[in-house]
Amino acid sequence: METRIRDLREDHDLSQSEVAEAIGITQRKYSYLETGQQPWTDELLDSLAGFYHTSVDYLLKRTDIPKPYPRKKNF
């Protein structure tokens, strides 16, 4: 998982600091997460998926399709 997350960041030409700021954490914490030294929380994965406009399943390598799932409509 960490490789895909790092690859996404690098593919977007972003620094760890830029992504960390966008999802509301410090660069140091992001570095620990990206290298697997700390586990990702559901909330952080959701924030990261929203930032990259993809799905959590894509981040977790459960799918190779980066397009996010459609949102449910509230009736």
PDB file of C-alpha atoms in Angstrom:
ATOM      1  CA  MET A   1       0.000   0.000   0.000  1.00  0.00           C
ATOM      2  CA  GLU A   2       2.726   2.450   0.934  1.00  0.00           C
ATOM      3  CA  THR A   3       4.268   2.141  -2.535  1.00  0.00           C
ATOM      4  CA  ARG A   4       1.019   3.113  -4.260  1.00  0.00           C
ATOM      5  CA  ILE A   5       0.559   6.077  -1.947  1.00  0.00           C
ATOM      6  CA  ARG A   6       4.117   7.258  -2.508  1.00  0.00           C
ATOM      7  CA  ASP A   7       3.760   6.741  -6.260  1.00  0.00           C
ATOM      8  CA  LEU A   8       0.569   8.815  -6.308  1.00  0.00           C
ATOM      9  CA  ARG A   9       2.316  11.645  -4.486  1.00  0.00           C
ATOM     10  CA  GLU A  10       5.316  11.528  -6.802  1.00  0.00           C
ATOM     11  CA  ASP A  11       3.119  11.248  -9.922  1.00  0.00           C
ATOM     12  CA  HIS A  12       1.415  14.481  -8.843  1.00  0.00           C
ATOM     13  CA  ASP A  13       4.818  16.143  -8.206  1.00  0.00           C
ATOM     14  CA  LEU A  14       3.932  16.814  -4.580  1.00  0.00           C
ATOM     15  CA  SER A  15       6.085  16.853  -1.481  1.00  0.00           C
ATOM     16  CA  GLN A  16       5.189  15.014   1.702  1.00  0.00           C
ATOM     17  CA  SER A  17       4.605  18.407   3.313  1.00  0.00           C
ATOM     18  CA  GLU A  18       2.070  19.419   0.669  1.00  0.00           C
ATOM     19  CA  VAL A  19       0.043  16.225   1.017  1.00  0.00           C
ATOM     20  CA  ALA A  20       0.293  16.274   4.791  1.00  0.00           C
ATOM     21  CA  GLU A  21      -1.018  19.830   4.931  1.00  0.00           C
ATOM     22  CA  ALA A  22      -3.876  18.950   2.582  1.00  0.00           C
ATOM     23  CA  ILE A  23      -5.050  16.090   4.821  1.00  0.00           C
ATOM     24  CA  GLY A  24      -4.407  17.906   8.098  1.00  0.00           C
ATOM     25  CA  ILE A  25      -1.345  16.209   9.572  1.00  0.00           C
ATOM     26  CA  THR A  26       2.344  17.001  10.000  1.00  0.00           C
ATOM     27  CA  GLN A  27       4.975  16.068   7.449  1.00  0.00           C
ATOM     28  CA  ARG A  28       6.660  13.834  10.039  1.00  0.00           C
ATOM     29  CA  LYS A  29       3.453  11.865  10.651  1.00  0.00           C
ATOM     30  CA  TYR A  30       2.878  11.595   6.904  1.00  0.00           C
ATOM     31  CA  SER A  31       6.399  10.251   6.451  1.00  0.00           C
ATOM     32  CA  TYR A  32       5.768   7.581   9.098  1.00  0.00           C
ATOM     33  CA  LEU A  33       2.529   6.616   7.375  1.00  0.00           C
ATOM     34  CA  GLU A  34       4.022   6.566   3.888  1.00  0.00           C
ATOM     35  CA  THR A  35       6.913   4.351   4.980  1.00  0.00           C
ATOM     36  CA  GLY A  36       4.687   1.981   6.970  1.00  0.00           C
ATOM     37  CA  GLN A  37       6.104   2.924  10.371  1.00  0.00           C
ATOM     38  CA  GLN A  38       2.592   3.885  11.525  1.00  0.00           C
ATOM     39  CA  PRO A  39      -0.725   2.421  10.376  1.00  0.00           C
ATOM     40  CA  TRP A  40      -3.209   4.479   8.375  1.00  0.00           C
ATOM     41  CA  THR A  41      -6.515   5.251  10.076  1.00  0.00           C
ATOM     42  CA  ASP A  42      -9.827   5.039   8.251  1.00  0.00           C
ATOM     43  CA  GLU A  43     -10.186   8.815   8.491  1.00  0.00           C
ATOM     44  CA  LEU A  44      -6.762   9.503   6.989  1.00  0.00           C
ATOM     45  CA  LEU A  45      -7.301   7.022   4.158  1.00  0.00           C
ATOM     46  CA  ASP A  46     -10.641   8.674   3.416  1.00  0.00           C
ATOM     47  CA  SER A  47      -8.992  12.109   3.402  1.00  0.00           C
ATOM     48  CA  LEU A  48      -6.199  10.895   1.142  1.00  0.00           C
ATOM     49  CA  ALA A  49      -8.637   9.240  -1.273  1.00  0.00           C
ATOM     50  CA  GLY A  50     -10.621  12.476  -1.432  1.00  0.00           C
ATOM     51  CA  PHE A  51      -7.465  14.491  -2.029  1.00  0.00           C
ATOM     52  CA  TYR A  52      -6.440  12.289  -4.965  1.00  0.00           C
ATOM     53  CA  HIS A  53     -10.022  11.801  -6.221  1.00  0.00           C
ATOM     54  CA  THR A  54      -9.751   8.024  -5.982  1.00  0.00           C
ATOM     55  CA  SER A  55     -11.127   5.247  -3.788  1.00  0.00           C
ATOM     56  CA  VAL A  56      -9.756   3.838  -0.568  1.00  0.00           C
ATOM     57  CA  ASP A  57      -9.793   0.442  -2.297  1.00  0.00           C
ATOM     58  CA  TYR A  58      -7.357   1.821  -4.877  1.00  0.00           C
ATOM     59  CA  LEU A  59      -5.065   3.100  -2.117  1.00  0.00           C
ATOM     60  CA  LEU A  60      -5.239  -0.309  -0.414  1.00  0.00           C
ATOM     61  CA  LYS A  61      -4.504  -2.112  -3.727  1.00  0.00           C
ATOM     62  CA  ARG A  62      -7.856  -3.895  -3.690  1.00  0.00           C
ATOM     63  CA  THR A  63      -8.450  -2.604  -7.212  1.00  0.00           C
ATOM     64  CA  ASP A  64      -6.323  -1.227 -10.015  1.00  0.00           C
ATOM     65  CA  ILE A  65      -9.068   1.173 -11.104  1.00  0.00           C
ATOM     66  CA  PRO A  66      -8.220   4.636  -9.744  1.00  0.00           C
ATOM     67  CA  LYS A  67     -11.644   6.152 -10.491  1.00  0.00           C
ATOM     68  CA  PRO A  68     -13.642   6.683  -7.276  1.00  0.00           C
ATOM     69  CA  TYR A  69     -16.956   4.974  -6.706  1.00  0.00           C
ATOM     70  CA  PRO A  70     -20.092   7.023  -7.387  1.00  0.00           C
ATOM     71  CA  ARG A  71     -21.574   8.687  -4.341  1.00  0.00           C
ATOM     72  CA  LYS A  72     -24.919   7.529  -3.010  1.00  0.00           C
ATOM     73  CA  LYS A  73     -27.785   9.891  -3.638  1.00  0.00           C
ATOM     74  CA  ASN A  74     -29.659  11.082  -0.585  1.00  0.00           C
ATOM     75  CA  PHE A  75     -33.395  10.897  -1.081  1.00  0.00           C
TER      76      PHE A  75
END
